[in-house]
Coordinates of C-alpha atoms in Angstrom, one line a residue:
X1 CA 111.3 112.2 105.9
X2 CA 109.4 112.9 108.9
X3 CA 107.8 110.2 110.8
X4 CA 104.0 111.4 110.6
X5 CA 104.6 111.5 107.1
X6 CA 106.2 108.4 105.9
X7 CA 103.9 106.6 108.1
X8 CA 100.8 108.3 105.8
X9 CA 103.0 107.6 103.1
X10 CA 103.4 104.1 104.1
X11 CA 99.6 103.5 104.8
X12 CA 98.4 105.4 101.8
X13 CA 100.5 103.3 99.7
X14 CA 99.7 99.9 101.1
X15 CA 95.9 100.8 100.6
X16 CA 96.4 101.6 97.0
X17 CA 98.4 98.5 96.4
X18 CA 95.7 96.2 98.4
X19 CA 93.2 98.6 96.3
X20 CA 94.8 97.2 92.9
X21 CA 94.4 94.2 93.9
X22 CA 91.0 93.7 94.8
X23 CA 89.8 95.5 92.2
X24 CA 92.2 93.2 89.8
X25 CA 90.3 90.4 91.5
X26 CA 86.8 91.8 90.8
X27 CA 87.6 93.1 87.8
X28 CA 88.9 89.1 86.3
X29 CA 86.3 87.9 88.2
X30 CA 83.7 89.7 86.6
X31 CA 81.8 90.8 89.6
X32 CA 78.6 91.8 88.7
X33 CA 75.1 92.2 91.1
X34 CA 74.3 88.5 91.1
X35 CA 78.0 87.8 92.0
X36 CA 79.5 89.9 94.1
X37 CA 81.8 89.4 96.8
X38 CA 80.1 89.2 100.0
X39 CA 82.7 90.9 102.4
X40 CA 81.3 94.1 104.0
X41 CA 80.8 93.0 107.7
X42 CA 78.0 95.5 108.3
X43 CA 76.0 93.8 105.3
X44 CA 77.0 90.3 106.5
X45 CA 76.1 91.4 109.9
X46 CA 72.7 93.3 109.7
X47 CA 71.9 92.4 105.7
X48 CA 71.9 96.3 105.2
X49 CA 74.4 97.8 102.9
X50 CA 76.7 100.3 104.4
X51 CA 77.5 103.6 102.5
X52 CA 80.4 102.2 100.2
X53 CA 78.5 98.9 99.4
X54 CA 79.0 98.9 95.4
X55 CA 82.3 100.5 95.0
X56 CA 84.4 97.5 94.0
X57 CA 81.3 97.5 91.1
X58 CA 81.6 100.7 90.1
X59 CA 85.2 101.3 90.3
X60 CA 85.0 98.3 87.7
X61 CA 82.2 99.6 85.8
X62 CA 84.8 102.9 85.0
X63 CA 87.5 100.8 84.2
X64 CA 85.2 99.5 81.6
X65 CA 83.9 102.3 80.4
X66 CA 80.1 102.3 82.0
X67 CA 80.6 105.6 83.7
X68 CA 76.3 105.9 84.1
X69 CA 76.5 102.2 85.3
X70 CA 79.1 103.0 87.8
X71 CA 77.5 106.5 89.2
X72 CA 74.4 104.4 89.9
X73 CA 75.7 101.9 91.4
X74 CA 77.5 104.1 94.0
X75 CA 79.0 107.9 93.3
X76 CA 81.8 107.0 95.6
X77 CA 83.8 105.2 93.2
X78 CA 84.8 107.7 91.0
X79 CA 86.1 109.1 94.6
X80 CA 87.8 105.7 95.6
X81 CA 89.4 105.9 91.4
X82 CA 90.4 109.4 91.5
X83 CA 92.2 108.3 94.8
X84 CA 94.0 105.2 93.5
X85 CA 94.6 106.7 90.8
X86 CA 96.4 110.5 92.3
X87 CA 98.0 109.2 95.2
X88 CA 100.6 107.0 94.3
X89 CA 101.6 109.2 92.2
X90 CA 102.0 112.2 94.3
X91 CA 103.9 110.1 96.6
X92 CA 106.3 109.1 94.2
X93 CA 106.7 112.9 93.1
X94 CA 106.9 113.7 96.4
X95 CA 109.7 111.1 97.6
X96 CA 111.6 112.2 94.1
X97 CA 111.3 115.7 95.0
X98 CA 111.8 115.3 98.8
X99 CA 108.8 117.8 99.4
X100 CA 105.8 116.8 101.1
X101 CA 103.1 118.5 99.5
X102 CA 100.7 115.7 99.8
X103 CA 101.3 115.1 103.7
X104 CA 100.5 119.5 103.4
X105 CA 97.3 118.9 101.8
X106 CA 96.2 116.0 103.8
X107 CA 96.6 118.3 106.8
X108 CA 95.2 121.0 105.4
X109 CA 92.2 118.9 104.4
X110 CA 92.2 117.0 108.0
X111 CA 92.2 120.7 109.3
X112 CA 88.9 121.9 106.9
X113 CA 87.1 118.7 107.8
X114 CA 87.6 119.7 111.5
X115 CA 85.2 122.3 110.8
X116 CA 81.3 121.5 111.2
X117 CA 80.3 123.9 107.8
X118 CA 82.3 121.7 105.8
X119 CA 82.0 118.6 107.9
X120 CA 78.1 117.8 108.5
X121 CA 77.2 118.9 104.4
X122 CA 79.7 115.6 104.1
X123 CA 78.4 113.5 106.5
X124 CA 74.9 114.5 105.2
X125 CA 76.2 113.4 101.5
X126 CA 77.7 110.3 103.1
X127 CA 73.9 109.7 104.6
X128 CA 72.0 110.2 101.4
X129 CA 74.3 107.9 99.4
X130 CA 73.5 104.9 102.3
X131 CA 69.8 105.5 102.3
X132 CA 70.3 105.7 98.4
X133 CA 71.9 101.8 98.9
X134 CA 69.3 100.9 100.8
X135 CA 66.9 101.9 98.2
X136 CA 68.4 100.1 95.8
X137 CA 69.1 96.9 97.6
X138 CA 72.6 96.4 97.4

């Protein structure tokens, strides 16, 4: 395995893993608006939500079945879900088929992204959905 791609490998799997946890934490912990887990710096900071304030609730909200619930409370975690949920295992098809078709998408997404017609539409989404928390107090 090449180096630039185990290390993705590496990192992509150690988020997912930290990701299971946390969301096993908010998910026993039954984190709801009134009790949720005050660790985004930029809302502990400057008392303004940043862009993916909400998705620990609304990755929750889909494990319970709340999809409306979940889109309102931020899009993103279906995202974040769909994520946890592909990657790990795409690695493990990939490290049992020694190919590397995920480190070939991930570069042919990095490459995509590179370009401003595909880029700024994302970054304006990205916008929207922090004015959207804003909005809606989180």
């Amino acid at each position: 395995m090449s180096k630039s791609r185990s290390k993705l490998y590496t990192f992509l799997f150690i988020a997912c893993i930290a990701g299971y946890i946390w969301l096993y934490y908010g998910f026993t912990a039954n984190i709801t608006e009134l009790n949720s887990a005050d660790v985004c710096l930029i809302k502990h900071v400057t008392n303004i939500p940043c862009p993916s304030c909400g998705s620990t609730r609304s990755v929750v909200s889909i494990l319970h079945g709340d999809f409306a619930k979940s889109f309102l409370i931020n899009p993103l975690g279906f995202i974040i879900a769909l994520v946890m949920i592909i990657t790990p295992l795409w690695i493990l098809l990939d490290l049992a088929t020694k190919r590397k078709t995920l480190f070939d998408f991930y570069q042919k997404i990095e490459r995509i992204l590179k370009k401003p017609q595909y880029s700024i539409p994302l970054i304006l989404l990205i916008v929207i959905n922090w004015i959207w928390n804003i909005t809606k107090g989180l």
